Coordinates of C-alpha atoms and ligand atoms in Angstrom, one line a residue:
Chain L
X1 CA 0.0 0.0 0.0
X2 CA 2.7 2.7 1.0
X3 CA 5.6 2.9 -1.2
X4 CA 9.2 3.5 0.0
X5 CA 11.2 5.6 -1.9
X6 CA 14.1 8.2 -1.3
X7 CA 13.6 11.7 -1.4
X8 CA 16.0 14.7 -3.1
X9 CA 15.7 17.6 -1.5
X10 CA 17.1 21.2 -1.6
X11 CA 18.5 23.2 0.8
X12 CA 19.2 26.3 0.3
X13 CA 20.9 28.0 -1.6
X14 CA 18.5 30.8 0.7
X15 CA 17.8 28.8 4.0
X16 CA 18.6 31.1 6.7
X17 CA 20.8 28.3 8.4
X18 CA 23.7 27.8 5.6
X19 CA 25.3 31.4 6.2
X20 CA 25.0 32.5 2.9
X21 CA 24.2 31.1 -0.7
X22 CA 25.0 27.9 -0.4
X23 CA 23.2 24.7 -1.8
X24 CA 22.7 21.1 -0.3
X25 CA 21.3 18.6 -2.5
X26 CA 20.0 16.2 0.3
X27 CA 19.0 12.7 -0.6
X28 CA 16.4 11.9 2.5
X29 CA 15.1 8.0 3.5
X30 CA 12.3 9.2 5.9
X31 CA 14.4 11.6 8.4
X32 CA 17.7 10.3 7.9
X33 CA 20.1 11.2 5.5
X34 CA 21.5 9.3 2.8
X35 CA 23.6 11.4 0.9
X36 CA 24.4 15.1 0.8
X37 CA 26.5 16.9 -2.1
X38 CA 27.2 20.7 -1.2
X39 CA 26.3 22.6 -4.7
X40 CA 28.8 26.2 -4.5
X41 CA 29.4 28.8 -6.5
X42 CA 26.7 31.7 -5.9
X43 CA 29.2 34.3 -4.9
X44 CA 31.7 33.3 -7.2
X45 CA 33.6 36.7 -8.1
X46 CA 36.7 35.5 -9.6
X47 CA 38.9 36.9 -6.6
X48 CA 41.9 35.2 -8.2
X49 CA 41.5 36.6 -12.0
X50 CA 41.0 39.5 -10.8
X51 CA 43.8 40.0 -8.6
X52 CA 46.3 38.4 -11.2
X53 CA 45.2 41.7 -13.0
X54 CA 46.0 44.3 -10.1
X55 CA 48.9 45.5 -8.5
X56 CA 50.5 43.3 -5.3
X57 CA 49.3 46.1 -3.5
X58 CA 46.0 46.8 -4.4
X59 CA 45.4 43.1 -4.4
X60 CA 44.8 43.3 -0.4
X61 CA 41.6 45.0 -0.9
X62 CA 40.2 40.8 -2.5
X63 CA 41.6 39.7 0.3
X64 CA 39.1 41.1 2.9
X65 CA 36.3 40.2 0.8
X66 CA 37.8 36.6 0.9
X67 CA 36.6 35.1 4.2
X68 CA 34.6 38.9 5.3
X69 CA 34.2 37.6 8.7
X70 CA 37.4 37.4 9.6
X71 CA 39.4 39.6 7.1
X72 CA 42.7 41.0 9.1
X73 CA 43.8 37.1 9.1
X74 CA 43.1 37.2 5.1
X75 CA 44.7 40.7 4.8
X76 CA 47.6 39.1 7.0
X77 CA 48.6 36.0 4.4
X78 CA 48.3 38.2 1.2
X79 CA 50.5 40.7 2.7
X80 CA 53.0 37.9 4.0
X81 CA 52.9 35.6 1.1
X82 CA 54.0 39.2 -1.1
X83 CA 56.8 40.1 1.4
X84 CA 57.6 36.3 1.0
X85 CA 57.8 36.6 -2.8
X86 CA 60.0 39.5 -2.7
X87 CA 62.3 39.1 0.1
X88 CA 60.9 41.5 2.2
X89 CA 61.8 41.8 6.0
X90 CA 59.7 43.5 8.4
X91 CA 59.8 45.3 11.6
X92 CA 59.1 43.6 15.1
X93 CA 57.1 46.6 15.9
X94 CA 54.8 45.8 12.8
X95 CA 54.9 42.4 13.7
X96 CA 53.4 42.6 17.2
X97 CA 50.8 45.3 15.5
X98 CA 49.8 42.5 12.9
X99 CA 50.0 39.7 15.6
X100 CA 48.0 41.5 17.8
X101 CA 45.2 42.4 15.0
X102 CA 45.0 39.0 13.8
X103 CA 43.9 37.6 17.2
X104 CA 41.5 40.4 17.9
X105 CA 39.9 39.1 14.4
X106 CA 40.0 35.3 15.8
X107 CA 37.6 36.4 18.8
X108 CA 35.5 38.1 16.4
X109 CA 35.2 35.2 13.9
X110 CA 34.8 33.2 16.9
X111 CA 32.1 34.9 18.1
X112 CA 29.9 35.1 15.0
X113 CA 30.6 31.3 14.6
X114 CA 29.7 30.8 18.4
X115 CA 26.5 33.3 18.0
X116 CA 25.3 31.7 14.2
X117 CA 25.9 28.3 15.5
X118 CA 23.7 28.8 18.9
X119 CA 21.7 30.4 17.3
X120 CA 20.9 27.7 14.5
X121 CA 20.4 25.4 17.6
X122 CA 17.7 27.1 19.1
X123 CA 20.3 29.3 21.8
X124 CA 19.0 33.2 21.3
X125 CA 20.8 34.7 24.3
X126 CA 24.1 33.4 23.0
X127 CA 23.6 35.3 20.0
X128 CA 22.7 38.4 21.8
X129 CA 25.7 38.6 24.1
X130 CA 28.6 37.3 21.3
X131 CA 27.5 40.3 19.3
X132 CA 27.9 43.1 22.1
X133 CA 31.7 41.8 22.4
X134 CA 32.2 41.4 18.9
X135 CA 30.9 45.1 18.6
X136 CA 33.4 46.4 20.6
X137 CA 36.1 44.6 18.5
X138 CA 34.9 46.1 15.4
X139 CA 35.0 49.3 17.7
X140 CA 38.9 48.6 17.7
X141 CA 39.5 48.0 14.3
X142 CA 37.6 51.2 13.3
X143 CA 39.9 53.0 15.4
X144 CA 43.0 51.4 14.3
X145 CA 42.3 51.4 10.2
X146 CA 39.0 53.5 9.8
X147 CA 37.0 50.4 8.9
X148 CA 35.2 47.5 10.5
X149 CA 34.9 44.5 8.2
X150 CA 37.0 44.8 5.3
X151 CA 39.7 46.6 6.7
X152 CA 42.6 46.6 4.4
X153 CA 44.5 46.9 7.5
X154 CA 47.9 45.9 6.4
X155 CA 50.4 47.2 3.8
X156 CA 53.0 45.3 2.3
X157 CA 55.9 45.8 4.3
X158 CA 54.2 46.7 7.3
X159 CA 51.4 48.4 8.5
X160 CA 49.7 51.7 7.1
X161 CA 50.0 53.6 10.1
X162 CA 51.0 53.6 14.1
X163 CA 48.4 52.9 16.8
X164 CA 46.3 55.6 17.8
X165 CA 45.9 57.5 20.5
X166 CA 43.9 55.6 23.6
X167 CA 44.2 52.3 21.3
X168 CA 45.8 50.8 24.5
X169 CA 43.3 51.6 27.3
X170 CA 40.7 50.3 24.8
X171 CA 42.4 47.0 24.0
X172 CA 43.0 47.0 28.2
X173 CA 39.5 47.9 28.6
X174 CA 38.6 44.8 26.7
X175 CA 41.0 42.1 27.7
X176 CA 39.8 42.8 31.2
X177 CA 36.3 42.0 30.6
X178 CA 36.5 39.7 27.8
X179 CA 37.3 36.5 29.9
X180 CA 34.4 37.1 32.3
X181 CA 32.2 37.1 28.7
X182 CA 33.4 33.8 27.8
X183 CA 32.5 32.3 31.1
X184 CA 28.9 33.7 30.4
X185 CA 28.6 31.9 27.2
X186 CA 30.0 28.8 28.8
X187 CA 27.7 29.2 31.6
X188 CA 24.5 29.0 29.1
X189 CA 25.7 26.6 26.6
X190 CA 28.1 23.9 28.5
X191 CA 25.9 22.2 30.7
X192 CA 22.7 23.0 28.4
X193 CA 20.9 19.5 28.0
X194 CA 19.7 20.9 24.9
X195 CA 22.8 21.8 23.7
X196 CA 23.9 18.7 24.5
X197 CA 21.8 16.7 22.9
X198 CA 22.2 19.3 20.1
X199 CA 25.5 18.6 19.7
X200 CA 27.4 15.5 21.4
X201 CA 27.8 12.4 18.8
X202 CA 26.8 14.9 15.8
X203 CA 28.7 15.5 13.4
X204 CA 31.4 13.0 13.6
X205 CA 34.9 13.2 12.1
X206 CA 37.2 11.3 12.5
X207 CA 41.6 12.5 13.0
X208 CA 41.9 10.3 9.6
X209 CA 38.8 11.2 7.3
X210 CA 40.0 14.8 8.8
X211 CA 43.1 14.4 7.5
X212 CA 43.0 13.1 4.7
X213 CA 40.5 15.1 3.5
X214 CA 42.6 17.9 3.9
X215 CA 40.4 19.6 7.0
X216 CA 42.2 21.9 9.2
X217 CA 41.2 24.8 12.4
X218 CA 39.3 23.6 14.8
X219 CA 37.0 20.9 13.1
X220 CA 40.8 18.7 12.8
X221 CA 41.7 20.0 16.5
X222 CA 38.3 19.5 18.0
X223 CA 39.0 15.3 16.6
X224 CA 42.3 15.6 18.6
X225 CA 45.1 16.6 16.0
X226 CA 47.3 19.1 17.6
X227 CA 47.7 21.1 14.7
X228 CA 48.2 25.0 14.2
X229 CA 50.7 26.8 12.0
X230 CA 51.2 29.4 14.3
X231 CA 53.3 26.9 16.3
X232 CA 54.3 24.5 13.3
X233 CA 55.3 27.4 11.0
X234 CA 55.7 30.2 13.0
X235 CA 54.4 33.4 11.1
X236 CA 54.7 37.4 12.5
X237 CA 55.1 37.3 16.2
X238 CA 54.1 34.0 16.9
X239 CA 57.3 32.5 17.4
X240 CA 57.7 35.1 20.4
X241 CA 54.4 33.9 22.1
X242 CA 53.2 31.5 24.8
X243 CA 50.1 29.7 23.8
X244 CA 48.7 26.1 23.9
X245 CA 46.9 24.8 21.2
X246 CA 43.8 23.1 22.9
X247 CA 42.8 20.0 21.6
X248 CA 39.5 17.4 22.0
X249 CA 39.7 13.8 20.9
X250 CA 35.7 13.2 20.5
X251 CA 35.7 14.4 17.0
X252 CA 32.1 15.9 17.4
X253 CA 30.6 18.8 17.4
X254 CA 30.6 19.9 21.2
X255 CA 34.3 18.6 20.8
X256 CA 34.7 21.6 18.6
X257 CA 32.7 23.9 20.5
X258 CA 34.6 23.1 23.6
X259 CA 37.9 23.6 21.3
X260 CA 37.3 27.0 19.9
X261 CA 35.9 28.7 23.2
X262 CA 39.5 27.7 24.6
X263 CA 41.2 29.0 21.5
X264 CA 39.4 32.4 22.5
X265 CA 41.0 31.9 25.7
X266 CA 44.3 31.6 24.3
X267 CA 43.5 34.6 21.7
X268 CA 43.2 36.7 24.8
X269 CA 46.5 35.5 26.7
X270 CA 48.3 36.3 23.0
X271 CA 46.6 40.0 22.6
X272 CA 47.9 40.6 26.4
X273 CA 51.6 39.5 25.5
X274 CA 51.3 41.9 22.4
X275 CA 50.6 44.8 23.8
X276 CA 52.3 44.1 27.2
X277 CA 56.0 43.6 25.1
X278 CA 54.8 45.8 21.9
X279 CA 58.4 46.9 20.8
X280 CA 59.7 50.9 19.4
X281 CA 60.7 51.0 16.2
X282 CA 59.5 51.9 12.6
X283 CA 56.4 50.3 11.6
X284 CA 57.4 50.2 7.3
X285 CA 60.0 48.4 6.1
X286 CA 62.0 50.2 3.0
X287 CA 60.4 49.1 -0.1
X288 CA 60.3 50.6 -3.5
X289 CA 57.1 52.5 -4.7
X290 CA 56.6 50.2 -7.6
X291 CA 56.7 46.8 -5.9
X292 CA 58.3 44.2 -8.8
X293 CA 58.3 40.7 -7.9
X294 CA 61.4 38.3 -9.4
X295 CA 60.4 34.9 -11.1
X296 CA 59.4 33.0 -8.1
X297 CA 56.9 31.2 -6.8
X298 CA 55.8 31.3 -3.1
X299 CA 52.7 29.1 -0.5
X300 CA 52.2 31.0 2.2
X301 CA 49.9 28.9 4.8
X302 CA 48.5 31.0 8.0
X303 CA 46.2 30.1 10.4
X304 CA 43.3 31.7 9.5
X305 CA 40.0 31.5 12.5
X306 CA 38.8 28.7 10.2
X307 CA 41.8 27.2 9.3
X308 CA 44.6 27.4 6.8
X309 CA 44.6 30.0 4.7
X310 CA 47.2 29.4 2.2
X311 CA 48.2 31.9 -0.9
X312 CA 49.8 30.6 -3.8
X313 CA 51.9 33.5 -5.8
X314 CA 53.8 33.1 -8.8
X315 CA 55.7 36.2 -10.1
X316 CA 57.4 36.9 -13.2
X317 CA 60.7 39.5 -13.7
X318 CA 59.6 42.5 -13.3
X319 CA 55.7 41.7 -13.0
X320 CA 53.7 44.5 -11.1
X321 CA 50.9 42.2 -10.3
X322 CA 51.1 38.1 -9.9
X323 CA 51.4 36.1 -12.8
X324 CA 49.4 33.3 -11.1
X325 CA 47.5 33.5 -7.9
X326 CA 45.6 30.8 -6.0
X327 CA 43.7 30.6 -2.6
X328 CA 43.7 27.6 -0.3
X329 CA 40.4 28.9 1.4
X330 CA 39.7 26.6 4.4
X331 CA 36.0 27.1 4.1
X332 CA 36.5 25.4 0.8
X333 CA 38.3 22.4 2.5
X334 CA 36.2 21.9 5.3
X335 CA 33.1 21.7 3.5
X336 CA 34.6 18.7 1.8
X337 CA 34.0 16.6 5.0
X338 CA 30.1 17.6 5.5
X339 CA 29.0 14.5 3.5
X340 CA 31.2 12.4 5.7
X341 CA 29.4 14.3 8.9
X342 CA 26.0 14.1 7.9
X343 CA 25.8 10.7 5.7
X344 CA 23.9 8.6 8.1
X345 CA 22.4 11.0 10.5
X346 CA 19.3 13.3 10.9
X347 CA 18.1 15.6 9.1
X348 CA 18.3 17.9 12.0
X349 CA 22.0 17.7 12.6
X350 CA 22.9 18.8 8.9
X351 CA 22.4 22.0 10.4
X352 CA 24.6 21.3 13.7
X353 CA 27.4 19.9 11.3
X354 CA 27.2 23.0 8.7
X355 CA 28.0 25.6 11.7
X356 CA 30.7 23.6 13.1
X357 CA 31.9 23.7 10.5
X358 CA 31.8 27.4 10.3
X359 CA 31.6 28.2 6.8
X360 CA 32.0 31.4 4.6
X361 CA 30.4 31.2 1.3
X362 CA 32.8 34.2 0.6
X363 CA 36.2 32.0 0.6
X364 CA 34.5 29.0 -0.5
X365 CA 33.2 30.4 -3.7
X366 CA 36.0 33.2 -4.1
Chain D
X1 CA 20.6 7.0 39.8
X2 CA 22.7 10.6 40.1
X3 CA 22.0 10.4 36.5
X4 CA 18.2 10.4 36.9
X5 CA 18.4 13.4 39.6
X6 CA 20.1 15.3 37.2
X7 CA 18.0 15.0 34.8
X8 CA 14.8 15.4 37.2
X9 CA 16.2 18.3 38.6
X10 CA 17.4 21.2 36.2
X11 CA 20.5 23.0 37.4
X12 CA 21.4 23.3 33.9
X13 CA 18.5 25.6 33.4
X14 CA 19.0 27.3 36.5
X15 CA 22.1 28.1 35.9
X16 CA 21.4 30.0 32.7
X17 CA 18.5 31.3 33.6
X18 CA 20.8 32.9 36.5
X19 CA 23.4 34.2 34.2
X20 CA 20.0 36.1 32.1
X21 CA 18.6 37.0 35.5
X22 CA 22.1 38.9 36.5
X23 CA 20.6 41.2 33.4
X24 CA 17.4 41.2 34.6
X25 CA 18.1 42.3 38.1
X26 CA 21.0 45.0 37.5
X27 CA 18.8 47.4 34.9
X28 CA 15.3 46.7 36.8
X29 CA 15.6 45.7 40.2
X30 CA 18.2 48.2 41.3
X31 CA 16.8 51.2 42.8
X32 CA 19.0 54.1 40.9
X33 CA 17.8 52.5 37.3
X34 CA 19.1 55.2 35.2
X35 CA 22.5 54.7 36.7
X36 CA 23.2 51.0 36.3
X37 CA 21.2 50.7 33.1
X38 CA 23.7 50.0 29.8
X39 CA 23.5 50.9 26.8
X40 CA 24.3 48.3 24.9
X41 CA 22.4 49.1 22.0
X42 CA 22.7 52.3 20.4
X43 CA 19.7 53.8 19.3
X44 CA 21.0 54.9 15.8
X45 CA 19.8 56.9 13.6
X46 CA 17.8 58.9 16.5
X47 CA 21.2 59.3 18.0
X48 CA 24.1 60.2 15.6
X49 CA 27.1 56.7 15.2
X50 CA 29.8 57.8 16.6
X51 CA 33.1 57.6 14.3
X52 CA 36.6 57.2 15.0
X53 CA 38.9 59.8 13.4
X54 CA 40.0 57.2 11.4
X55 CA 36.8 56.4 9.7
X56 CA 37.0 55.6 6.2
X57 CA 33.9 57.4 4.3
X58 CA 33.4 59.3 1.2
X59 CA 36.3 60.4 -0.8
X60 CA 36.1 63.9 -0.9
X61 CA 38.8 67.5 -2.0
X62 CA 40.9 69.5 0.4
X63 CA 40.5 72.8 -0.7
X64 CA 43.3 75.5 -0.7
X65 CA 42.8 79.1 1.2
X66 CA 41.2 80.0 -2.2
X67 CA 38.7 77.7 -2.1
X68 CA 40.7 75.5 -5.4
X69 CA 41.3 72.2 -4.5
X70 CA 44.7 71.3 -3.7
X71 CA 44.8 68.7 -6.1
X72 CA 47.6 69.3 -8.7
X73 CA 46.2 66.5 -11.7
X74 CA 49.0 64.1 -10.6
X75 CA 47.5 61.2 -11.3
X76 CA 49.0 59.0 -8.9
X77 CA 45.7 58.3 -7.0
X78 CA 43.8 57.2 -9.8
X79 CA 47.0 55.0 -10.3
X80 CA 47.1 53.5 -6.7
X81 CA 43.0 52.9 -7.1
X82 CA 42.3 49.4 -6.8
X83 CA 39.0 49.4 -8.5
X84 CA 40.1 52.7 -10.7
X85 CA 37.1 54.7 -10.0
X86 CA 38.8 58.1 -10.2
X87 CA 39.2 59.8 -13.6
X88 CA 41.3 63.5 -13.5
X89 CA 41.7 65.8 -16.4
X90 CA 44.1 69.1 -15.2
X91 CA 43.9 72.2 -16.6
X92 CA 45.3 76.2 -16.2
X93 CA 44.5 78.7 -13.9
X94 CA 45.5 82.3 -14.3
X95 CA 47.9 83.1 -10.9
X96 CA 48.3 79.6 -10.0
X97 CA 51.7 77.7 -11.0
X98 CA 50.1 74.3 -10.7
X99 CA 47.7 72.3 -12.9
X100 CA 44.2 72.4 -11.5
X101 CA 41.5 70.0 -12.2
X102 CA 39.0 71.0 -15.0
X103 CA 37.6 67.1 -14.5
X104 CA 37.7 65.0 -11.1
X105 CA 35.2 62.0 -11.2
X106 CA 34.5 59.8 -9.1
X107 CA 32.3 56.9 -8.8
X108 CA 31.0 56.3 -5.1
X109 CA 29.2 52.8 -6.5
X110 CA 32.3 50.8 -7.1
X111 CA 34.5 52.8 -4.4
X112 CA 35.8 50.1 -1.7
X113 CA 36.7 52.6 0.5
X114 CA 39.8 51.1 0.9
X115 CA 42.0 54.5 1.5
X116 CA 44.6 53.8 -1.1
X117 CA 44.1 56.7 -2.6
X118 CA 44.9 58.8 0.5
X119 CA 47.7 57.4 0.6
X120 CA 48.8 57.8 -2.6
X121 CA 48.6 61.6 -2.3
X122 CA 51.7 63.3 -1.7
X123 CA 50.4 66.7 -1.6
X124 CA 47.5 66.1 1.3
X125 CA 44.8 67.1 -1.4
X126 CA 42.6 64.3 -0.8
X127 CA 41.2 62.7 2.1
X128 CA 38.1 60.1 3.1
X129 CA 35.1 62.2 4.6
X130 CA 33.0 60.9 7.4
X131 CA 30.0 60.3 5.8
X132 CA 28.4 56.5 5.6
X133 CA 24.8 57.2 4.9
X134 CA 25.2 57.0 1.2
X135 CA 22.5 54.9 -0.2
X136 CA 20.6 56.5 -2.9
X137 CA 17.6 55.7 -5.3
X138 CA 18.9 56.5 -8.9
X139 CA 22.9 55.5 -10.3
X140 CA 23.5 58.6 -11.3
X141 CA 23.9 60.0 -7.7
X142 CA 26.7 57.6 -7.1
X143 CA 28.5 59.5 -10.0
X144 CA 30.4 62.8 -8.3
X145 CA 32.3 65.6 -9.9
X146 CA 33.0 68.8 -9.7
X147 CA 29.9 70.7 -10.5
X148 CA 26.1 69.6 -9.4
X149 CA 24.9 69.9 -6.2
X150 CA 27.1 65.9 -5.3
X151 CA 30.4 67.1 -6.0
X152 CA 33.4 66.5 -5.2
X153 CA 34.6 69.4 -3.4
X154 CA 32.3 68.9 -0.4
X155 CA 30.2 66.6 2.1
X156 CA 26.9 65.0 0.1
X157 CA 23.9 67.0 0.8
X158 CA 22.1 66.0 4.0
X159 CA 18.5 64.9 3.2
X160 CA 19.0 63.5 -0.1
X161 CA 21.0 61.0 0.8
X162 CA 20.9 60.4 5.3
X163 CA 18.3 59.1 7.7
X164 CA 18.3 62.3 9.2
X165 CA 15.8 63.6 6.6
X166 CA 13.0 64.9 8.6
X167 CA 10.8 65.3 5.4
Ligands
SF4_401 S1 39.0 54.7 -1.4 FE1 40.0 53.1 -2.6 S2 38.4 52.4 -4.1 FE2 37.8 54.4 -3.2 S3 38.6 55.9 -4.7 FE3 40.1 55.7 -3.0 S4 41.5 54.2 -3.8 FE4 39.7 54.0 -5.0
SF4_402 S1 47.2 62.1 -5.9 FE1 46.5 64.0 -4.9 S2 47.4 65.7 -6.2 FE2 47.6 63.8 -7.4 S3 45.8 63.7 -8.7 FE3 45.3 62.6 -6.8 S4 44.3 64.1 -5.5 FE4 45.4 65.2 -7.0

């Protein structure tokens, strides 16, 4: 009498749970899952193209609209992988200055993740209080580079411009607050039964469908791989900072949860050794006006909120602008593993896995 | 057993609910309210953002003591641009030994507001306003030069184009 038969489904590419334009084709036996293929490519822009046909240093400005959430890391590899092209040293001062920025973008990627991801869970207060801290970030980059999302903040060779004035009693005013804030949200969320059930056993992945998938972050931390290049390849200050890399072998999602609210810990124990040993000194390195690359070819891998962000640069003799240029996005990367993740389960928990995941349709789709 | 108490009795909940409460309590159970209360919300556009000095806005002309804009037709913004919105044609000025702009266009629609060009000045001619509220109902408003009431040479006009139109 009834007949059994699979269902194909869409979701997305506008579903207010997939952070932006993405597409799940969803193959559906009753509630569970049977297969899922991730359909991208709605805000393609041809970031690369288009950057291959710009100066190195106008190129930056792609770069923020890369990953937009968190684009001071982004801003931090192009600028790196360039001075890495051309042999460029730069000053400790700018260093810390970059260091420093970077993190402050960590805690506010973290926190849209952490307030997108509740929220898609049912948590609204979460959502509420991760954006009054992440405001006050935002605050901080404004007053450092004039803007608040795409902030262009870095130049090659160095940074634009020297910190301004009361930039420190902000960043103080902050850092002593900020870890009382992150209690709060651990307070609602940790013990939550809902958020438990939410989220414990969901979204499994395991250390070698992680790696070999080529996931990276806090998805392959949070299944117990004690990965991060700021301690494997030590990039600006990060050589000159203490900081653990927390790790969680459960390989779920409140493994991952658990592993980025400590890596806003650590964020905050970096920012405080920035500013507490910020050095004197110039803040440009010498470079030419017209920056020409040599024929080389350069990856530059930096550890990005959502994982590694890698830039791929070839130059030519004499070439103003790259001759070939590639993003390793590591939106792109993780979204790889969401059929692993969700193959199997509920229906429900596609949406758990997608914000662990914490994807950017922006770097995914470039 | 413990299990089963825990689950009967919910000091998960209670425990958020206390963390809300705190909220609760400090703006309306505390007898000085206005005192304690926090703005954590600002109550834009009634109240005016506040900006940094920093802010990136509107590219806009520093003008000279008599009222020409500084700009002497170098070029090397519209060079540095990333998305080349800025188009410069110089010409002569009786009394002035410099080239001045007969043409300085600039279209606000594709501007990233990125600074470059700022920065590309060497003779401080140019700067980034602070104006945000930009949004506008027809393309051609997002096309600025040196004449027309959208120029250039100062702030957009208030009304046409913020929420602080009263009309
Ligand atoms: S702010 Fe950037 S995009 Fe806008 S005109 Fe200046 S250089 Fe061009
Ligand atoms: S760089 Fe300055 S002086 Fe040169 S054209 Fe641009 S605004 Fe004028």
């Amino acid at each position: 009498m009834f007949k059994h038969q699979e269902m194909e489904i869409n979701m997305g590419p506008q579903h207010p749970s997939t952070h932006g334009v993405m597409r799940l084709k969803l193959k559906l036996d009753g509630e569970v899952v049977t297969e899922c293929r991730p359909m991208i490519g709605y805000l393609h822009r041809g970031v690369e193209k288009i950057c291959e046909n710009k100066s190195f240093a106008q190129g930056q400005i792609w770069s923020d609209r890369l990953d937009y959430c968190s684009a001071v890391a982004n801003n931090l590899g192009w600028a790196e992988a360039c001075e890495k092209l051309m042999g460029i040293t730069v000053p400790r001062k700018a260093q810390y200055v970059r260091t420093l920025l970077a993190e402050f973008n960590r805690l506010a990627s973290h926190l849209i993740w952490l307030a997108t991801h509740a929220l898609d869970i049912g948590a609204m207060t979460v959502f509420l209080y991760a954006f009054r801290e992440r405001e006050d970030i935002l605050d901080i980059n404004e007053a450092y580079c004039g803007s608040r999302l795409t902030t262009t903040a870095f130049r090659i060779g160095g940074i634009p411009q020297e910190l301004p004035e009361g930039f420190e009693q902000k960043v103080r005013t902050f850092l002593a607050k900020f870890p009382s804030c992150i209690e709060e949200y651990e307070g609602l969320l940790n013990e939550n039964r809902i958020w438990k059930k939410r989220t414990i056993g969901v979204g499994l992945l395991s250390a070698e469908d992680a790696i070999a998938l080529g996931v990276t972050g806090p998805v392959l931390r949070g299944a117990g791989v004690a990965y991060d290049i700021r301690k494997a390849f030590p990039y600006a200050a990060y050589s000159e900072m203490q900081f653990d890399i927390p790790t969680k072998p459960e390989a779920d999602t409140y493994a991952r949860y658990l592993v980025r609210m400590e890596e806003m810990r650590q964020s905050v124990r970096i920012i405080q050794q920035c500013m507490d040993g910020l050095p004197e000194g110039p803040i440009m390195a010498k470079i030419p006006k017209l920056l020409k690359s040599e024929v080389n070819e350069v990856y530059h891998a930096t550890e990005a909120p959502k994982g590694e962000i890698g830039y791929y640069l070839v130059g030519e003799k004499g070439g103003a602008a790259p001759y070939r240029f590639h993003v390793r996005a590591p939106g792109f990367m993780n979204l790889q593993s969401l059929p692993k993740m969700v193959e199997g389960s509920l229906i429900a928990d596609v949406i758990a896995s997608i914000g662990t995941l914490d994807v950017v349709l922006g770097e995914i789709d470039r | 057993m413990k299990k089963f108490l825990k689950t009967l009795i919910p000091f998960d909940i209670a425990k958020g609910l206390s963390i809300t409460g705190t909220y609760f309590a400090k703006v309306f159970l505390t007898a000085n309210r206005a005192k304690v209360k926090q703005h954590v919300v600002s109550e834009y556009p009634e109240v005016p953002a506040p900006l940094e000095p920093r802010f990136r806005g509107r590219v806009q002309l520093i003008l000279d003591e008599a009222g020409d804009p500084k700009c002497v037709c170098c070029n090397a913004c519209a060079k540095a641009c990333p998305t080349g919105v800025i188009t410069i044609e110089g010409g002569k000025k009786e009394g002035r030994k410099t080239r001045i702009p007969t043409r300085w266009d600039y279209e606000m629609e594709r501007c990233v507001f990125c600074g470059f060009c700022v920065e590309a000045c060497s003779f401080d001619a140019i700067k980034l306003n602070s104006q945000f509220e930009l949004a506008a109902y027809d393309r051609e408003d997002f096309s600025l030069g040196l004449t027309g009431a959208h120029n250039v040479l100062e702030p957009s006009p208030v009304g046409k184009f913020s929420y602080s139109d009263e009309a």
